[in-house]
Short mmCIF file of C-alpha atoms in Angstrom, two decimals:
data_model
loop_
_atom_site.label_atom_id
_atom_site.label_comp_id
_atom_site.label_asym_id
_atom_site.label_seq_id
_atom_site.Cartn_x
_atom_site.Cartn_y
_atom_site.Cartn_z
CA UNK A 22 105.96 47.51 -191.91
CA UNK A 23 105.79 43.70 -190.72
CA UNK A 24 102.18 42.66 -189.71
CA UNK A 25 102.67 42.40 -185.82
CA UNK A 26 99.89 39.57 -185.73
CA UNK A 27 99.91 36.11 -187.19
CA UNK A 28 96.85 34.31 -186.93
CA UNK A 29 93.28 33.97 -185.66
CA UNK A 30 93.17 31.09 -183.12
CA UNK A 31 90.10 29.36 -181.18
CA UNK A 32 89.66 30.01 -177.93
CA UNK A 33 90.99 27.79 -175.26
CA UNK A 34 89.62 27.00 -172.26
CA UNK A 35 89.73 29.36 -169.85
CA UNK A 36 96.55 42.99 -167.29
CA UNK A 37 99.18 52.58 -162.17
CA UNK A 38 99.90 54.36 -159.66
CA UNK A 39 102.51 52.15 -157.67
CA UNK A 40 100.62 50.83 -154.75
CA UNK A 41 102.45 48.95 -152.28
CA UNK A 42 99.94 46.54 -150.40
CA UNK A 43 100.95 45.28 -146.73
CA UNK A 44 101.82 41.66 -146.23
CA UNK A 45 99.36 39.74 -145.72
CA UNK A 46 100.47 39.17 -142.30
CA UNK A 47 103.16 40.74 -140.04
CA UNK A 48 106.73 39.80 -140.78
CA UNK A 49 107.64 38.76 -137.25
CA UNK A 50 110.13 42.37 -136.90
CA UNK A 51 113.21 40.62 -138.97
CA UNK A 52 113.50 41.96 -142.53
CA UNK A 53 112.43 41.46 -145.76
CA UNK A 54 116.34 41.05 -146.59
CA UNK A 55 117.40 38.07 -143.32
CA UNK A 56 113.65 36.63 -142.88
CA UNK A 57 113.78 33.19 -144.69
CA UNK A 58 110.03 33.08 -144.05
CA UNK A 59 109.16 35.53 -146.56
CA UNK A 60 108.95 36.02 -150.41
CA UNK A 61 108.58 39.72 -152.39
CA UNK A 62 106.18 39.75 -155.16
CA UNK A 63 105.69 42.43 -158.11
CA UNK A 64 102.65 42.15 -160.45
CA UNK A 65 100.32 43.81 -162.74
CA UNK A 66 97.23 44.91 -161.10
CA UNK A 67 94.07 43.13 -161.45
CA UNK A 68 94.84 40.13 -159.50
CA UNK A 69 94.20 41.29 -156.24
CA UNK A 70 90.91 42.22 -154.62
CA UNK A 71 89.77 45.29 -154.20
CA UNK A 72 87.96 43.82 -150.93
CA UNK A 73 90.69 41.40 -150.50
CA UNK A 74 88.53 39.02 -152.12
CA UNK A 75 90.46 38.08 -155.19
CA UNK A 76 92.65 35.11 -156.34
CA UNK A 77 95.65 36.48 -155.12
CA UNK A 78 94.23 37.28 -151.59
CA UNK A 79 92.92 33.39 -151.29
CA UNK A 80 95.69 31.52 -152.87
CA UNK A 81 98.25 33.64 -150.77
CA UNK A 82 96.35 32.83 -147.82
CA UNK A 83 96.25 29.04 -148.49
CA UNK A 84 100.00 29.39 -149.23
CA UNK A 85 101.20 31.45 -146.12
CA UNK A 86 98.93 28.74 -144.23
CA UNK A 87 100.63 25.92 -145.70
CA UNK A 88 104.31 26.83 -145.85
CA UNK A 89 105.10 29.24 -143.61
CA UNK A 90 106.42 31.90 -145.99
CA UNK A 91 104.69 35.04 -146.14
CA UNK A 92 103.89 37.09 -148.97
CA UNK A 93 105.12 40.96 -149.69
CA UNK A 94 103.57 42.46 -152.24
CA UNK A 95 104.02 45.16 -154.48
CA UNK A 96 101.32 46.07 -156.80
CA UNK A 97 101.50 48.59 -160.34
CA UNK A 98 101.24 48.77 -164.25
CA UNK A 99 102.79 46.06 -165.78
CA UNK A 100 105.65 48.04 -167.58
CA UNK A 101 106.03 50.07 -164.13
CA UNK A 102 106.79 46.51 -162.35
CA UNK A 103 109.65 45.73 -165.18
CA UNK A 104 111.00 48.77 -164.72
CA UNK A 105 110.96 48.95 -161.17
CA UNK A 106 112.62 45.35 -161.14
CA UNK A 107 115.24 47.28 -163.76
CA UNK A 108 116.27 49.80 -161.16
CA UNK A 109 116.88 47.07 -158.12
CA UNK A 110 118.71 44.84 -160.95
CA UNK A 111 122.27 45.94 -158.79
CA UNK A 112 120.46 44.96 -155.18
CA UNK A 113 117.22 42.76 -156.41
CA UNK A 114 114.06 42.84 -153.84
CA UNK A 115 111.89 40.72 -155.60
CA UNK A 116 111.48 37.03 -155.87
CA UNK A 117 109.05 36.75 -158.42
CA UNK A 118 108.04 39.00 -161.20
CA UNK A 119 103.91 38.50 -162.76
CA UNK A 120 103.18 40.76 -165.32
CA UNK A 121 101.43 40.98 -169.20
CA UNK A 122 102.59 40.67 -172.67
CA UNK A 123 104.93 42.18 -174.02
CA UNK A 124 106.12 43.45 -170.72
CA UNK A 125 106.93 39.48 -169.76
CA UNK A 126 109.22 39.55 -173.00
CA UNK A 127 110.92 42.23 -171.72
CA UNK A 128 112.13 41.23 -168.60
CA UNK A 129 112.92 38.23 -169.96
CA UNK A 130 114.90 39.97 -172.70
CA UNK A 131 116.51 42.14 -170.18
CA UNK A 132 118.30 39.72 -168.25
CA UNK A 133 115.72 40.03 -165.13
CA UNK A 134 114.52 36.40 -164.98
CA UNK A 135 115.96 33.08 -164.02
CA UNK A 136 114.90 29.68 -165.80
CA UNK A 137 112.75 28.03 -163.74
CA UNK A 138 109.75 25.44 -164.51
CA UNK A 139 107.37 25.54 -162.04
CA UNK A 140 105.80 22.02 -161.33
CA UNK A 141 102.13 21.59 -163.47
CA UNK A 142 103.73 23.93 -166.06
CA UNK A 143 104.20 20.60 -168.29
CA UNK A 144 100.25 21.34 -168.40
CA UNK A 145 100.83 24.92 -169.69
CA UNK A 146 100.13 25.42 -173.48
CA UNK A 147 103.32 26.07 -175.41
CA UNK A 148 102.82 29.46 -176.18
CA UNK A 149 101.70 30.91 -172.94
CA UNK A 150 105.47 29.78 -171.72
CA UNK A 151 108.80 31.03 -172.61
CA UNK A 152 110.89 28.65 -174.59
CA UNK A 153 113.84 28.93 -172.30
CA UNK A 154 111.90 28.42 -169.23
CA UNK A 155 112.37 32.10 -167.81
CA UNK A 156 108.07 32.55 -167.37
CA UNK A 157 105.03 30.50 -167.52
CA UNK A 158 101.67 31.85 -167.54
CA UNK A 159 99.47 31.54 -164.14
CA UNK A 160 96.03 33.15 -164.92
CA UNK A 161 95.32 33.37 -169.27
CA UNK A 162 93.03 36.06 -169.67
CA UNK A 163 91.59 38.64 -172.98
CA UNK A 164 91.86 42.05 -173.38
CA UNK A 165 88.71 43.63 -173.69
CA UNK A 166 86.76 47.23 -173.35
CA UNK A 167 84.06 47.59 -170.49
CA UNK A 168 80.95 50.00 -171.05
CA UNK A 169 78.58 51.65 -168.31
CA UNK A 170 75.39 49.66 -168.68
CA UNK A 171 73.24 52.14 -167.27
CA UNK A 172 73.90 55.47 -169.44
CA UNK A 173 74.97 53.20 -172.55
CA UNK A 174 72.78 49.99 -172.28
CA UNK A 175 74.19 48.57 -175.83
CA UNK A 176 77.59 48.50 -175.81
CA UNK A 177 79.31 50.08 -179.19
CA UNK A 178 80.06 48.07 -181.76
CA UNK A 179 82.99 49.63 -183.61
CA UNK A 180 86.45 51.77 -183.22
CA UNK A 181 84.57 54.10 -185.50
CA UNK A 182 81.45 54.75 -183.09
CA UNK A 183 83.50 56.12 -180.18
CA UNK A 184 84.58 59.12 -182.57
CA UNK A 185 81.20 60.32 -181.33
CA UNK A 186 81.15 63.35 -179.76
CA UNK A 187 79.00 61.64 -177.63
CA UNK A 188 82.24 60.28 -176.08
CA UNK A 189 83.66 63.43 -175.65
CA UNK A 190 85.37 63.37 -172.28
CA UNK A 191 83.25 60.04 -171.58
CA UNK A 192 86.58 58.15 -172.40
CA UNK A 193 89.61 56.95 -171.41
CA UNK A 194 92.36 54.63 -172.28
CA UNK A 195 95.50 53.73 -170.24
CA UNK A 196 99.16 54.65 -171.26
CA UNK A 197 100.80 52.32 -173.90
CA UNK A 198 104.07 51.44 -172.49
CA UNK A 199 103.44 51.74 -168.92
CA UNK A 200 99.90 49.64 -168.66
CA UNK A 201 100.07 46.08 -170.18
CA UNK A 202 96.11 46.93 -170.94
CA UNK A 203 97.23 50.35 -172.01
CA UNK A 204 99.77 48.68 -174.45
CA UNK A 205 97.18 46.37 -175.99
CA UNK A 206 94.90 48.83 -176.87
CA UNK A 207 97.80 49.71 -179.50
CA UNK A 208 98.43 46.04 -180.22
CA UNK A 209 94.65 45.30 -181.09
CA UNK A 210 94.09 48.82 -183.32
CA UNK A 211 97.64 47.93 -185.45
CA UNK A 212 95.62 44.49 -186.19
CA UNK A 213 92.21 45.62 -186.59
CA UNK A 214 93.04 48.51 -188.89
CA UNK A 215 96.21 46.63 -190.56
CA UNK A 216 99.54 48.34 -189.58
CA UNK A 217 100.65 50.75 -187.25
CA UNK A 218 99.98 53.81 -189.25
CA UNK A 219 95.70 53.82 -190.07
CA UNK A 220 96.10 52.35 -186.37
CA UNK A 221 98.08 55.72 -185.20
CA UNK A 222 95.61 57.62 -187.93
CA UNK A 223 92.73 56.36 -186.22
CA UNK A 224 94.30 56.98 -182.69
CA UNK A 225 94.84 60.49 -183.30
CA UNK A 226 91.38 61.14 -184.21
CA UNK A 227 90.09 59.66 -181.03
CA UNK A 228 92.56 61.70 -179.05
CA UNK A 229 89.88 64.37 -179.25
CA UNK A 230 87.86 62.37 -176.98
CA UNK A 231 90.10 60.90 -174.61
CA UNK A 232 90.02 62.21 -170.93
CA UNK A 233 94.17 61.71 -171.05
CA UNK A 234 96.59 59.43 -169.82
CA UNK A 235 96.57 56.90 -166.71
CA UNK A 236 99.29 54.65 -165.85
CA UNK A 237 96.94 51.89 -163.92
CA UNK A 238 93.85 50.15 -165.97
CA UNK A 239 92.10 49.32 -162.66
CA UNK A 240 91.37 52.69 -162.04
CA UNK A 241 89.48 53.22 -165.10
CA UNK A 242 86.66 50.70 -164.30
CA UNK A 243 85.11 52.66 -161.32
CA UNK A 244 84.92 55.57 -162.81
CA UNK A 245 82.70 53.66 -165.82
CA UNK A 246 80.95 52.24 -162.95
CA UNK A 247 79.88 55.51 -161.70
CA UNK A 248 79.14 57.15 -165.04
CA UNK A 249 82.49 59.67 -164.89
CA UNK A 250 83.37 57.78 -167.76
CA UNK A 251 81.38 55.75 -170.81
CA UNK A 252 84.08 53.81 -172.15
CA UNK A 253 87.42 52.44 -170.94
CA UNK A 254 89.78 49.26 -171.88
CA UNK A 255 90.44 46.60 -169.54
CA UNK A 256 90.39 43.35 -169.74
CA UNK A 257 88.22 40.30 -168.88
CA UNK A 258 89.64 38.84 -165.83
CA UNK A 259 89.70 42.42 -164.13
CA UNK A 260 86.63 43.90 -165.40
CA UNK A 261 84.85 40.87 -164.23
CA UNK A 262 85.66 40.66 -160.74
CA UNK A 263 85.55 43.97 -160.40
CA UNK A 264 81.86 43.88 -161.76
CA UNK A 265 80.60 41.67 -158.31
CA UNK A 266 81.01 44.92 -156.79
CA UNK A 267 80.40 47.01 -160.06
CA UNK A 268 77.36 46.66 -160.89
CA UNK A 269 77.03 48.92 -164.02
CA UNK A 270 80.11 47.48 -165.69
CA UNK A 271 79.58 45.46 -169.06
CA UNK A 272 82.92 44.01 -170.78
CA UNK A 273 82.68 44.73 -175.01
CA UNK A 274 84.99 43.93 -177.79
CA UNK A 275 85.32 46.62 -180.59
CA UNK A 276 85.57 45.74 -184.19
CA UNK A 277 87.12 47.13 -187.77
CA UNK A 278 83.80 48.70 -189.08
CA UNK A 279 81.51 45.61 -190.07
CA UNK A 280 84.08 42.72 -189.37
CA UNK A 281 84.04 40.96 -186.12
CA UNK A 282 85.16 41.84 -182.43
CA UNK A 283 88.42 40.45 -182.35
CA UNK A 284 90.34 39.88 -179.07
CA UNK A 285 93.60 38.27 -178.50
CA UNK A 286 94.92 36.52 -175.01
CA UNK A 287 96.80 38.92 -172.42
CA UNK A 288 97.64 36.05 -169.54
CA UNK A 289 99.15 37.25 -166.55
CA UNK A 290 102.76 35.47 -166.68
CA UNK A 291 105.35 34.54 -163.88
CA UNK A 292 108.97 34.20 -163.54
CA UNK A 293 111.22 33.72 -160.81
CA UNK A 294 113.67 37.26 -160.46
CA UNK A 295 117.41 36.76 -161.14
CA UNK A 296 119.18 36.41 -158.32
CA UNK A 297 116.36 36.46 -156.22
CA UNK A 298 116.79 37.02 -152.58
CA UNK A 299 114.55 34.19 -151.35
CA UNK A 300 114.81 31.83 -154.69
CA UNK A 301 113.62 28.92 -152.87
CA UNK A 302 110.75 30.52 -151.58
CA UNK A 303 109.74 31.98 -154.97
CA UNK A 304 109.90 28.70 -156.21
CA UNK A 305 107.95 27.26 -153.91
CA UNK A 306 105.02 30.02 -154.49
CA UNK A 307 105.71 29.79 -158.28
CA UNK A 308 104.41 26.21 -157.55
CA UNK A 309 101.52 26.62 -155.51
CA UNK A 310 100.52 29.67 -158.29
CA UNK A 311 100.17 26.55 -160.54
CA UNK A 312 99.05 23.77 -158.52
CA UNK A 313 95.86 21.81 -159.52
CA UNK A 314 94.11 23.56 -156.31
CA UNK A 315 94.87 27.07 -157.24
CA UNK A 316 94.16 26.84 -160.77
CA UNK A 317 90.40 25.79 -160.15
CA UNK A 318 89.86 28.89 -158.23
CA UNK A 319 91.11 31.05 -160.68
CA UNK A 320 87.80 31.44 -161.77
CA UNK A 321 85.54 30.71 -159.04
CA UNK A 322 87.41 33.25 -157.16
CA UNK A 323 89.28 35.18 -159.51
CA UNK A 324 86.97 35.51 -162.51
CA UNK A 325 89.90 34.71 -164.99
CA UNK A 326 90.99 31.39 -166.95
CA UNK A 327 93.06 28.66 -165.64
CA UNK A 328 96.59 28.44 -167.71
CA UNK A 329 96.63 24.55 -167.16
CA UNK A 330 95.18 23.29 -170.13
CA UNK A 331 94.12 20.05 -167.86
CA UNK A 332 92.08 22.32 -165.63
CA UNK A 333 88.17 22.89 -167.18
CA UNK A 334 86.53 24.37 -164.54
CA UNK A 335 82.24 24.38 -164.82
CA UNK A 336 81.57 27.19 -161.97
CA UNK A 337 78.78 29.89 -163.03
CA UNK A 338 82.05 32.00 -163.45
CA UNK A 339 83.60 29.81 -166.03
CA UNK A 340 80.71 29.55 -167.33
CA UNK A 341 79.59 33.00 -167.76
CA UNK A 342 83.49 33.78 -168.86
CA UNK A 343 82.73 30.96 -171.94
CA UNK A 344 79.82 32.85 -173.02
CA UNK A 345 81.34 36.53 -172.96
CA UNK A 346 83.88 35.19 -175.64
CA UNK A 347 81.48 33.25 -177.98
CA UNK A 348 81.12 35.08 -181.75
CA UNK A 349 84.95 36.61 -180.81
CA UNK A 350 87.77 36.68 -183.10
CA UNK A 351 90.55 35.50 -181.18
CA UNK A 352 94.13 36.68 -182.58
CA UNK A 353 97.36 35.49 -181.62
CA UNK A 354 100.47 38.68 -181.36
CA UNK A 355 103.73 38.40 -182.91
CA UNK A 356 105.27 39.01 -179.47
CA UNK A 357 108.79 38.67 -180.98
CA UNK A 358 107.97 41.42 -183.11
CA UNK A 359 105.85 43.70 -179.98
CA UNK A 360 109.19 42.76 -177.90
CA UNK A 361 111.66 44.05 -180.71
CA UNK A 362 109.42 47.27 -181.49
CA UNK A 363 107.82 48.40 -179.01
CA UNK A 364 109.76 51.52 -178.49
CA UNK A 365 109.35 52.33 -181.76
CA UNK A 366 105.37 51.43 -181.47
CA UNK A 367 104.92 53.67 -178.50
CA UNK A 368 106.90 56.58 -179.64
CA UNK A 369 104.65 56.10 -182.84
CA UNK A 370 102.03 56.44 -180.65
CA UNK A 371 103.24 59.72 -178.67
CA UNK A 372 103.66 61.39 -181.86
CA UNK A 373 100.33 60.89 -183.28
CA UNK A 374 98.77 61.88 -180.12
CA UNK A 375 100.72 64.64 -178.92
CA UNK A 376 100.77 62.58 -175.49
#
């Protein structure tokens, strides 16, 4: 069994249920399909307010304001969004297409993106683009594990610890294969315990505590928040915007035993739908997603990491973001390899815990 991670790398400077959120503002009565004012976007939760307060809500404000074009979009797990975007491949809806690792891979690898370089993604680290120009990341971000500080104060330390029967039913993780959080938890336990069978060893054991499966991460951090649940993954651009209004939320990173927390970057990436119906348009929002403007609210507004490596932002936010990383392992996937496998990962995964 191939190792599906490569290195440890230092951190650079700072993802359900289908839900179908309105556009932000009436379409005018014309159709999605003849209304050359308009542009359909699919994405991985997390983005988006819950108050319509996040990134997404204030940079497709600024962008509706300044083009024109309004926004449609359509909101679910990140493997949901590919698939979705599979169906329509005959009669295509969407103009662009924002979802995680290795779900980005996929649609890439599927035929569902166009090559397009968005402008500012010369400022765009080399690996958090694809080489042939098909996706570019717009928010970088790390998956994580959040914790309800109230009932657990001190957040666990290790995989090991949540065997606890104290977590009994005080846990949850989302699906592998449908959530792009949901498939990292698998990616991070095949590198922390060194291959994908002590990871699907170890992942059977904790079945016994799991609540069972949920197709959208978001959902998970309210019910930590409340105390319905302990322990759930996420990941830190979420988990932390959702903690303004979550007050008894606290974002953890598990380790192997004694070693370190380790983490590894899950960016929320964009590409521009093959044979888009409004091309142009997604081009233009593409863009604006990665304009010098947009990226410094990412996390002033949006509590994540810009993916313009020219963008060092010094809000509290950014700030606070910096420290939550410090003494944390960061990893880098062999996404080839998660792209290639990751039937074969999953079903792995299925078996071991009867899910």
């Amino acid at each position: 069994m191939r190792t599906l991670l490569t290195h440890a790398k230092p951190v650079a400077a700072l993802p359900g249920a289908l839900v179908l959120a309105a556009s932000l503002t009436a379409c005018g009565g014309s159709s999605a399909a003849s209304d050359e004012k308009v542009v359909t976007v699919y994405s991985a939760d997390g983005l988006k307010g819950e108050a319509g307060d996040g990134w997404y809500d204030k940079v497709f404000a600024d962008f509706e304001k300044q083009t024109g074009i309004k926004v449609k979009y359509v909101e679910g797990g990140s493997g949901e969004m590919v698939q979705r975007a599979l169906r329509e491949k005959s009669n295509t809806q969407a103009d662009v297409l924002v979802t995680l690792p290795p779900f980005i891979q996929q649609a890439g690898s599927k035929g569902l993106l166009q090559a397009y370089a968005p402008q500012g993604s010369d400022r765009v680290d080399g690996a958090d683009k694809a080489p042939d120009g098909t996706w570019t990341s717009i928010v970088n971000n790390y998956f994580g594990f959040i914790h309800n500080k109230k009932e657990l104060p001190t957040a666990p330390k290790s995989w090991e610890e949540l065997l606890d029967a104290t977590y009994k039913d005080r846990l949850q993780y989302s699906t592998p294969g449908v959530a792009g959080d949901g498939t990292a938890v698998l990616i991070k336990a095949m590198h922390d315990f060194g291959g994908r069978e002590p990871a699907m060893e170890y992942l059977k054991k904790l079945q016994a505590n799991n609540v069972g499966p949920s197709s959208s991460t978001s959902k998970l951090a309210p019910k930590v928040d409340k105390g319905e649940l302990l322990v759930a993954n996420g990941d830190v651009q979420m988990n932390f915007a959702q903690s303004k209004s979550m007050p008894n939320l606290g974002i953890w990173f598990p380790a192997k035993g004694d070693g370190k927390p380790t983490t590894f970057a899950l960016p929320y990436a964009a590409g521009l739908v093959n044979k888009a119906p409004h091309a142009e348009n997604g081009k233009k929002l593409l863009d604006f997603l990665l304009s010098e403007g947009a990226q410094r609210e990412v996390s002033a507004v949006g509590g994540g990491f810009p993916a313009r490596k020219d963008v060092k932002p010094t809000d509290a936010n950014a700030l606070a973001l910096g420290k939550l990383l410090e003494g944390v392992e960061v990893f880098e996937p062999d996404w080839a390899d998660i792209d290639e496998n990751l039937t074969t990962y999953v079903d792995a995964w299925k078996s071991a815990t009867g899910s």
